[in-house]
mmCIF file of C-alpha atoms in Angstrom:
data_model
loop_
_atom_site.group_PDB
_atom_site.id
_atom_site.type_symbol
_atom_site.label_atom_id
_atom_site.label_comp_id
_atom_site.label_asym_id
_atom_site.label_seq_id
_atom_site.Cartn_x
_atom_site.Cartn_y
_atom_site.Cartn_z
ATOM 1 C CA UNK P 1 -0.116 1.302 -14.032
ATOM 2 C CA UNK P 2 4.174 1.094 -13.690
ATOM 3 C CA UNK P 3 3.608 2.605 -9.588
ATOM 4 C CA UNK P 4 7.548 1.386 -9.330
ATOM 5 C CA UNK P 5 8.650 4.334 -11.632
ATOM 6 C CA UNK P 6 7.137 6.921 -9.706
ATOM 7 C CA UNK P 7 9.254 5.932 -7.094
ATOM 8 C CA UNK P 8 12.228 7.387 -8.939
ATOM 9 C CA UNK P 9 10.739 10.744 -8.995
ATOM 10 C CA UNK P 10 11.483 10.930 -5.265
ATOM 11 C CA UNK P 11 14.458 10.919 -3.188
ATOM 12 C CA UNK P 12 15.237 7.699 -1.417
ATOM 13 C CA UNK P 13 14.765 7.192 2.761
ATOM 14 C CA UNK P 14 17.381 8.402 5.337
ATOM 15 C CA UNK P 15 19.915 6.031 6.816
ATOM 16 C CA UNK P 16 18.488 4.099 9.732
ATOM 17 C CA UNK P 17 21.268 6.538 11.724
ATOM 18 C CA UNK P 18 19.949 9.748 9.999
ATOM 19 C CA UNK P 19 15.777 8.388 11.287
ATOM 20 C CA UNK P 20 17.380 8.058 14.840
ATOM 21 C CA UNK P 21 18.777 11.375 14.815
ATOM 22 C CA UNK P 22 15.465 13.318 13.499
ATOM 23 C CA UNK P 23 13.723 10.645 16.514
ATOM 24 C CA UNK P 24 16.312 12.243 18.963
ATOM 25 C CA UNK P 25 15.552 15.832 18.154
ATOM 26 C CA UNK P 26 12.076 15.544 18.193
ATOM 27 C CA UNK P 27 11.791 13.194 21.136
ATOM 28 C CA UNK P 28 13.658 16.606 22.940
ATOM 29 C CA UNK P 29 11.289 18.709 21.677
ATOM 30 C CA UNK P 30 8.258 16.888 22.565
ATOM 31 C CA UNK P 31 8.154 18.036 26.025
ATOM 32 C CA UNK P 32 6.832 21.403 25.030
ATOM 33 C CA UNK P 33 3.687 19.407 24.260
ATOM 34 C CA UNK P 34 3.078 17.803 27.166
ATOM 35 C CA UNK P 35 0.016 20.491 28.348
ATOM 36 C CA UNK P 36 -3.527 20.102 28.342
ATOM 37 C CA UNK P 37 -4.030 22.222 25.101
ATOM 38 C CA UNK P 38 -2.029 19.283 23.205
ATOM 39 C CA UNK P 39 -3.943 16.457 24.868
ATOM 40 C CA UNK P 40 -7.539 17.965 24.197
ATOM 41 C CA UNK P 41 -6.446 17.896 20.337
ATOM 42 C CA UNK P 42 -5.008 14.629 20.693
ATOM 43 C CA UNK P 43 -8.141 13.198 22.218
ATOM 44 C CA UNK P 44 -10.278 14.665 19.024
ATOM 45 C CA UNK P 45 -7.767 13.116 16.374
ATOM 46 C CA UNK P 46 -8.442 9.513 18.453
ATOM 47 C CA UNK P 47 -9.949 6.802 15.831
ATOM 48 C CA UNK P 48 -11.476 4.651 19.228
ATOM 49 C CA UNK P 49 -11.348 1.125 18.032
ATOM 50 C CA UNK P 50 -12.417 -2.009 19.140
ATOM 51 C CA UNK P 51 -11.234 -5.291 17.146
ATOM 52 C CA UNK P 52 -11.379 -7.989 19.475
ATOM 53 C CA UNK P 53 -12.217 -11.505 18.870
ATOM 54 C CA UNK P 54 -14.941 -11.101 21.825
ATOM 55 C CA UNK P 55 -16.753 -7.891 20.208
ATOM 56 C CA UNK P 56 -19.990 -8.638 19.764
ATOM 57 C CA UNK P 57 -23.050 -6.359 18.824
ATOM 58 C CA UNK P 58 -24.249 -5.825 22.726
ATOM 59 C CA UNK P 59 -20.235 -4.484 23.536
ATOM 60 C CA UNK P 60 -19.915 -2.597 20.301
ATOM 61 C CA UNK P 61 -23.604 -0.927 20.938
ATOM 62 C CA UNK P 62 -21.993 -0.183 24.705
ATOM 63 C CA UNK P 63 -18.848 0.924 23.458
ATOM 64 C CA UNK P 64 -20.320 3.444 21.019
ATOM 65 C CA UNK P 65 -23.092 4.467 23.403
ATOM 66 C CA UNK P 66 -20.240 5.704 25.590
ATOM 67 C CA UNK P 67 -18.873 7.499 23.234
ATOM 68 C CA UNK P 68 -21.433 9.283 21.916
ATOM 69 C CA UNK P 69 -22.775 9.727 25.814
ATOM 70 C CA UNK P 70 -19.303 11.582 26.230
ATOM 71 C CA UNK P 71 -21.152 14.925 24.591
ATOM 72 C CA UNK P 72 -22.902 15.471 27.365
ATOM 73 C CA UNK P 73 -20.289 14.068 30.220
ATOM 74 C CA UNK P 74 -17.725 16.604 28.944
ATOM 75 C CA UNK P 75 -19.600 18.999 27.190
ATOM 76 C CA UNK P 76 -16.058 21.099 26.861
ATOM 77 C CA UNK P 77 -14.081 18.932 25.350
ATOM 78 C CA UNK P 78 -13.519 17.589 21.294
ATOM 79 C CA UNK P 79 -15.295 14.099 21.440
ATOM 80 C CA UNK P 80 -13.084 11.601 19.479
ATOM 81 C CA UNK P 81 -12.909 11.587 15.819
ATOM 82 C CA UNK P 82 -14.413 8.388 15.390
ATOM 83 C CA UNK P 83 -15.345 4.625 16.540
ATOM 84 C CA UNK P 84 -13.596 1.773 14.639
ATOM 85 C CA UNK P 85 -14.827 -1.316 14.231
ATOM 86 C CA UNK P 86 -14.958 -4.724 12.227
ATOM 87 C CA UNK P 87 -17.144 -4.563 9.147
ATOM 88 C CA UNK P 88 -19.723 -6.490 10.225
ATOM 89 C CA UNK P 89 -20.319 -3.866 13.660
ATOM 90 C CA UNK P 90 -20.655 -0.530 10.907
ATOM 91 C CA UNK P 91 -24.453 -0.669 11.405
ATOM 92 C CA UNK P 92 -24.687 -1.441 14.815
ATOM 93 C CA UNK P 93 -21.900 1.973 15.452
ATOM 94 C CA UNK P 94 -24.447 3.343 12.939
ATOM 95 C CA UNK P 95 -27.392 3.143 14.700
ATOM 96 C CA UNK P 96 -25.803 3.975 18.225
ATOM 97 C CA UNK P 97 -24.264 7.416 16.871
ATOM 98 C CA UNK P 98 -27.174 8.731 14.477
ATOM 99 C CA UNK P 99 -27.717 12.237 15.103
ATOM 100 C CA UNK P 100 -24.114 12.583 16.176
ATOM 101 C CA UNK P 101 -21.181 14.275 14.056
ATOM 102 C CA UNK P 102 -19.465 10.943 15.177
ATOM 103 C CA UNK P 103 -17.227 9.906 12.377
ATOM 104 C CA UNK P 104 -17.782 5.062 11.234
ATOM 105 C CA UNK P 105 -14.399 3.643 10.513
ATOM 106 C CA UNK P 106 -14.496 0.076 9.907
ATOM 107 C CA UNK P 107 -11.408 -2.099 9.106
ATOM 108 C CA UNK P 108 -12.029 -3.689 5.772
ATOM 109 C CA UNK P 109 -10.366 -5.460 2.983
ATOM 110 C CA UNK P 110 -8.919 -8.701 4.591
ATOM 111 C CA UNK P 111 -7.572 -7.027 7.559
ATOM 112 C CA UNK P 112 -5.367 -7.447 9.128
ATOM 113 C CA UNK P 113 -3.275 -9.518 7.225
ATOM 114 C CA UNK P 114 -4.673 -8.794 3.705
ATOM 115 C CA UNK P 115 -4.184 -12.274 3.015
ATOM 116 C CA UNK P 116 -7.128 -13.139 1.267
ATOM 117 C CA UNK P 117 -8.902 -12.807 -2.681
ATOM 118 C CA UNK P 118 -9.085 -9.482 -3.628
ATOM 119 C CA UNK P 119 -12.739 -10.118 -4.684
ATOM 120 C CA UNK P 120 -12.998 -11.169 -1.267
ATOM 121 C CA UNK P 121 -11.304 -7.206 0.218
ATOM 122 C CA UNK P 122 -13.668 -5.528 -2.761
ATOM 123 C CA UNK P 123 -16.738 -7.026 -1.408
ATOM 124 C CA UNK P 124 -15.885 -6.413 2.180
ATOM 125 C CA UNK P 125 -15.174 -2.747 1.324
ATOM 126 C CA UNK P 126 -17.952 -2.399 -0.696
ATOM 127 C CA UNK P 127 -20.508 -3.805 2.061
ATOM 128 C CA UNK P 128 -19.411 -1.759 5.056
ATOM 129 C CA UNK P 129 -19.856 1.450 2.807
ATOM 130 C CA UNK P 130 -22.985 0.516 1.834
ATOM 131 C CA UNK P 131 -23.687 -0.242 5.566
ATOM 132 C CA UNK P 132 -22.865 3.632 6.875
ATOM 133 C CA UNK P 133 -18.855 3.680 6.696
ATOM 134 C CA UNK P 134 -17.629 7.061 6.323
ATOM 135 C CA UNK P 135 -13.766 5.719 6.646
ATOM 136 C CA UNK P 136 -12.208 2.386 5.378
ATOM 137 C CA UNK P 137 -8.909 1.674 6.922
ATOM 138 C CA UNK P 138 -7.273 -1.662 4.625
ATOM 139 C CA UNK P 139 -3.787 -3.161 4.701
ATOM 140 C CA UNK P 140 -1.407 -2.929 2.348
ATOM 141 C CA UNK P 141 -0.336 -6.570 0.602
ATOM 142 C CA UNK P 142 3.419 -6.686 2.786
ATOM 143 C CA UNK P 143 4.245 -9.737 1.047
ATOM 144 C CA UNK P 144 4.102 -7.951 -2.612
ATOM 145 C CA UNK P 145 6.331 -5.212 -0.616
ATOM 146 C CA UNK P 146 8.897 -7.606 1.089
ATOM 147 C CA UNK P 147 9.232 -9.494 -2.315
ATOM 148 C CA UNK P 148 9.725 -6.643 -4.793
ATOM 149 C CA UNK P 149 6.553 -6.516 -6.217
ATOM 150 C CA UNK P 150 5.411 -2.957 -5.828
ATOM 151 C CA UNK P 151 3.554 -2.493 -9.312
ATOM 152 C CA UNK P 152 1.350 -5.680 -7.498
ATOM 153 C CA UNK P 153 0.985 -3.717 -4.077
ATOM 154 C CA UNK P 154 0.296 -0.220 -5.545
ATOM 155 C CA UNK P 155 -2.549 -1.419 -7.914
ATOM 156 C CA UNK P 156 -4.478 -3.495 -5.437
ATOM 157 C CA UNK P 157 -5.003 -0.559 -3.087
ATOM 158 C CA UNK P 158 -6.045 1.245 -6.484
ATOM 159 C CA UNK P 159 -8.731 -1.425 -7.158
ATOM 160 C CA UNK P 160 -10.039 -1.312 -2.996
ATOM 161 C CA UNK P 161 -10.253 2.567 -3.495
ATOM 162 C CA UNK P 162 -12.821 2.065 -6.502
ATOM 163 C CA UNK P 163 -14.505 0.361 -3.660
ATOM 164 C CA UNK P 164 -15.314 3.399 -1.771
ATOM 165 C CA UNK P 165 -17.275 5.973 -2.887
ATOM 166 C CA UNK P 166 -15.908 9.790 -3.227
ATOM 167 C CA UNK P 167 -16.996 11.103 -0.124
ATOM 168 C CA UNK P 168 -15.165 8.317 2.138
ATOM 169 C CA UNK P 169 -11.543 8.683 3.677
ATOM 170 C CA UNK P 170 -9.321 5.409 2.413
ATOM 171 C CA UNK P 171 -6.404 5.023 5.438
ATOM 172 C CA UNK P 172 -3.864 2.428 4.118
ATOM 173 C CA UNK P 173 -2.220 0.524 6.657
ATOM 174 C CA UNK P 174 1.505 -0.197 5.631
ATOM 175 C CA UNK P 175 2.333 -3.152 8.854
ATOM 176 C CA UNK P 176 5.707 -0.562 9.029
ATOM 177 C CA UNK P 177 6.997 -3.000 11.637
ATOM 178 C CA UNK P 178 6.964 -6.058 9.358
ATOM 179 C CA UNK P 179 8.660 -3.635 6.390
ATOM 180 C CA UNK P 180 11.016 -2.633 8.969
ATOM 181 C CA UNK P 181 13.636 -0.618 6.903
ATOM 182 C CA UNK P 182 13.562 3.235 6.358
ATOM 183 C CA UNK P 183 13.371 2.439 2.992
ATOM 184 C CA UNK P 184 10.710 0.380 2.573
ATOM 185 C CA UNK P 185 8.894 2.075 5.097
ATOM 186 C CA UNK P 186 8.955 5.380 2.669
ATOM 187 C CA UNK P 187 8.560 3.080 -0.388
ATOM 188 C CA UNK P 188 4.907 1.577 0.834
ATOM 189 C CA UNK P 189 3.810 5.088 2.304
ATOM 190 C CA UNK P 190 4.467 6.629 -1.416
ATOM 191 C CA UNK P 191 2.815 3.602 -2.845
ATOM 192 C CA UNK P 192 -0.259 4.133 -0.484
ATOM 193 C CA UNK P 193 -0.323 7.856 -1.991
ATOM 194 C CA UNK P 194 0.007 7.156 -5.506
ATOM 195 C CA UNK P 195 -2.508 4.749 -5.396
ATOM 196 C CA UNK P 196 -5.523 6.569 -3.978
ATOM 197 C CA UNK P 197 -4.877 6.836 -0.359
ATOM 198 C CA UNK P 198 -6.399 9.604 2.108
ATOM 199 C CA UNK P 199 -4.334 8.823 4.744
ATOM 200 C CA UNK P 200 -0.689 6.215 5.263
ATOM 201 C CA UNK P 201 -1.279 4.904 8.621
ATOM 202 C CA UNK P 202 1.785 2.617 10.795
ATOM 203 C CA UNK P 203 0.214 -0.604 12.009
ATOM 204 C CA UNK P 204 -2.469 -3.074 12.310
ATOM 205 C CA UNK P 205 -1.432 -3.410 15.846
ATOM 206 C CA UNK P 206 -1.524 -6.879 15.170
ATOM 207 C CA UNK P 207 1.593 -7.433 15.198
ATOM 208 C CA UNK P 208 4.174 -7.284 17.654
ATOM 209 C CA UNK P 209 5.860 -4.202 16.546
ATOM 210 C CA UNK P 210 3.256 -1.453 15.940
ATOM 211 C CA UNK P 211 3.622 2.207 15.657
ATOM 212 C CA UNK P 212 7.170 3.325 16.310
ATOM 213 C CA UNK P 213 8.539 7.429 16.049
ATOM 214 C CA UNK P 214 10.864 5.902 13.629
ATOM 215 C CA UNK P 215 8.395 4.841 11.007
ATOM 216 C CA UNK P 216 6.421 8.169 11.988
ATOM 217 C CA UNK P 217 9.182 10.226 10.881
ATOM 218 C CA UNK P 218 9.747 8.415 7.561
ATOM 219 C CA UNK P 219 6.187 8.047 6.721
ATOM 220 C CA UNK P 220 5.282 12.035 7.565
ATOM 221 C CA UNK P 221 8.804 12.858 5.410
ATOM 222 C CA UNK P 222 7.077 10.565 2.721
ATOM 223 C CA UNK P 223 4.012 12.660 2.616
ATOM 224 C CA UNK P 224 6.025 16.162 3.025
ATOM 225 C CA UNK P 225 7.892 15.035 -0.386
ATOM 226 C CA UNK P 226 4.411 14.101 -2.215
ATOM 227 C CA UNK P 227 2.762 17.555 -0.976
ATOM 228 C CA UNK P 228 5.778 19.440 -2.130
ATOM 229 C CA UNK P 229 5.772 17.435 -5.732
ATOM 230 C CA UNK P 230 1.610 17.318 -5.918
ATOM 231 C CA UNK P 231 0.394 19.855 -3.834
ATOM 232 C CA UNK P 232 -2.157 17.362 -2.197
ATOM 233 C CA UNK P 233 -2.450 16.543 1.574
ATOM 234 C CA UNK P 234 -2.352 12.861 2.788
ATOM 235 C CA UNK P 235 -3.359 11.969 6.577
ATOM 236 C CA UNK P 236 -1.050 10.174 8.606
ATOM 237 C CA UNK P 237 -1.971 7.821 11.323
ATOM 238 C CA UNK P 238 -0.292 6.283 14.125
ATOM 239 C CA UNK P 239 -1.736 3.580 15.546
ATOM 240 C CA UNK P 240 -1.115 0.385 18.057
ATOM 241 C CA UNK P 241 1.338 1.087 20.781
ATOM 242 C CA UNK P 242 0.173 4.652 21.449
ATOM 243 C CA UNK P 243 -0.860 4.356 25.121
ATOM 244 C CA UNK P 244 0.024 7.314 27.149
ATOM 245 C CA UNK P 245 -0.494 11.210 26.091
ATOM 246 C CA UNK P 246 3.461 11.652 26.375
ATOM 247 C CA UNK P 247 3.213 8.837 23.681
ATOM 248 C CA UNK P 248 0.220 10.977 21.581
ATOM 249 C CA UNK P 249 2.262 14.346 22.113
ATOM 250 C CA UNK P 250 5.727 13.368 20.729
ATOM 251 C CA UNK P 251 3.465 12.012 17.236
ATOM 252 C CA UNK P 252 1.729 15.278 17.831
ATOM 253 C CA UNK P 253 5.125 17.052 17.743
ATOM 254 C CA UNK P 254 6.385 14.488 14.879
ATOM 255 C CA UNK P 255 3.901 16.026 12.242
ATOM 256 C CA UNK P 256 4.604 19.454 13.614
ATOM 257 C CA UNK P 257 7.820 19.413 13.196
ATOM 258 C CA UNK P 258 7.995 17.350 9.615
ATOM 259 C CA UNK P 259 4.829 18.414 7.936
ATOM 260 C CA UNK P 260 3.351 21.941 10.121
ATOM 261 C CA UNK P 261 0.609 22.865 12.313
ATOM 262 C CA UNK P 262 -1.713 22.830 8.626
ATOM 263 C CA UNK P 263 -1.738 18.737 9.447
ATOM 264 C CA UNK P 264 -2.642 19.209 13.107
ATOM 265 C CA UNK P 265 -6.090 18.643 12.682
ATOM 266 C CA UNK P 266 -8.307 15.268 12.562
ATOM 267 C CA UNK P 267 -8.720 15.657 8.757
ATOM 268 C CA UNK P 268 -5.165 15.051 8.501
ATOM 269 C CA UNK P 269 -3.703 13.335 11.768
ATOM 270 C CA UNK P 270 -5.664 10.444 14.172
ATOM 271 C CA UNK P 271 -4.261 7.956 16.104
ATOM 272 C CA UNK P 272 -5.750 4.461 16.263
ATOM 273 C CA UNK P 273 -6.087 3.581 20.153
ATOM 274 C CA UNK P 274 -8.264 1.937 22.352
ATOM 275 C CA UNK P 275 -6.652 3.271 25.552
ATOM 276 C CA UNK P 276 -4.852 6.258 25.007
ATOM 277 C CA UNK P 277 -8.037 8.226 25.204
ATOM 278 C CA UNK P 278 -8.293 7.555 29.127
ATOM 279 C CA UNK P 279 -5.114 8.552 29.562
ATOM 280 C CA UNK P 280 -5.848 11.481 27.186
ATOM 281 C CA UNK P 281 -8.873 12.751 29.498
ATOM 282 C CA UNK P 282 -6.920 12.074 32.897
ATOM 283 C CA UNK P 283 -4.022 13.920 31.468
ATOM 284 C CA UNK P 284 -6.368 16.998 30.900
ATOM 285 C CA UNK P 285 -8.373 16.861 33.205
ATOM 286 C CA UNK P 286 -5.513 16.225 36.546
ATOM 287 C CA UNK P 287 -7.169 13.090 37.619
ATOM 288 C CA UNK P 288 -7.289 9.562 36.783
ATOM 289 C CA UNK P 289 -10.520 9.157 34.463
ATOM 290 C CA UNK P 290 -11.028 5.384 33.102
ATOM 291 C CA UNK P 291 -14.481 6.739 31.257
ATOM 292 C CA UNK P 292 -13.764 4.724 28.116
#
């Protein structure tokens, strides 16, 4: 399919000046959201994720058992929207949350540098599903995007999301701090959406820029501009880099401001962390908790 000539159906990214000016705003409005109201919905849009070289199934199985074991600990809060893991941990997360509304998201596809056969990403996509995954989060190929090739970018995600069946949520990771410009930025996100995507989501956190309010804003003005041409909702996620709740409200007030308080819910917003959520629960709850 020509992906490239969709492009020209949409306007093109703001000026690098015109991003830090929407940052600026929003970064001044952001303090409205600094209250425990914010933070409690934060916490429940959290994807908690554990990709370490040292994960093994005895840490996973501990790291999910806490989270599921948060029900009871703080029966009146939103647990978090899910537990991410490596492919090969799906079951293991499956067997320590059954019975649980607790949402599988396993990495897939060659992450997190996507640099591998695509038979290779299809197989790995189609295994975790098959093992329990309710959520697939892949990479987007950012060497087809930094050369040009965008037809070649666009269709491979297309091909990974015959991977997953209908029922489970594909998050496309763009790397938006190895794209670095506004425009590419809002060229990948676009590409994501046309392709299949559920969700456009910042960063591997792999690298050594991750999720910045820059990329936030062009990648939630990206998916206003496909809503208002499609009428269909795409997720945005921010993840790597988002440590403190200050950090989760001003993305918090990024989608409110760009797409509405319609996105602020986990169907349509997470953030990928694996230590915000501490600072989430200490935030709300005046004290400083280090459950996770």
């Amino acid at each position: 399919m020509e992906y490239k000539n969709k492009l020209t159906d949409f306007a093109p990214a703001l000026t690098e000046a015109e991003v830090a000016a929407e940052v600026a705003r929003i970064k001044e409005l952001s303090a409205r959201n600094y209250r425990k109201e914010v933070y409690a919905f934060a916490l429940s849009a959290v994807d908690l994720t554990t990709l370490t070289c040292n994960d093994s199934v005895e840490s996973v199985s501990a790291f999910a058992k806490r989270a599921v074991d948060f029900y009871a600990k703080y029966p009146e809060l939103e647990n978090v929207a899910s537990i991410c893991v490596y492919p090969s941990f799906v079951e293991t997360v499956g067997l320590a949350v059954d019975g649980t509304p607790m949402r599988i998201t396993s990495v897939a596809g060659g992450f997190p540098a996507s640099q591998t056969f695509l038979e290779v990403k299809a197989l790995e996509i189609a295994m975790a599903v098959e093992n329990g995954a309710d959520e697939i989060d892949i990479v987007m190929n950012v060497g087809h995007m930094l050369s040009g090739e965008y037809n070649e970018a666009a269709s491979e995600v297309a091909m990974l999301r015959e991977e997953c069946t209908e029922d489970v949520v594909l998050k496309v990771i763009i790397e938006s701090g190895a794209l670095k410009t506004p425009e590419l930025i809002r060229k990948a996100s676009l590409l994501s959406m046309f392709a299949g995507a559920d969700f456009v989501k910042t960063s591997t956190g792999k690298i050594d820029v991750a999720a910045t309010p820059e990329a936030a804003v062009v990648m939630c003005q990206a998916i206003r501009d496909y809503y208002e041409k499609t009428g269909k909702k795409i997720g945005f996620k921010a993840a790597g880099g988002v440590r403190t709740a200050e950090d989760a409200a001003l993305y918090y007030t990024i989608v409110e401001e760009i797409l509405g308080a319609e996105w602020l819910t986990p169907e349509l917003f997470r953030i990928g962390a694996s230590s915000v959520a501490n600072n989430l629960i200490s935030a709300i709850e005046g004290t400083t908790v280090k459950y996770f």
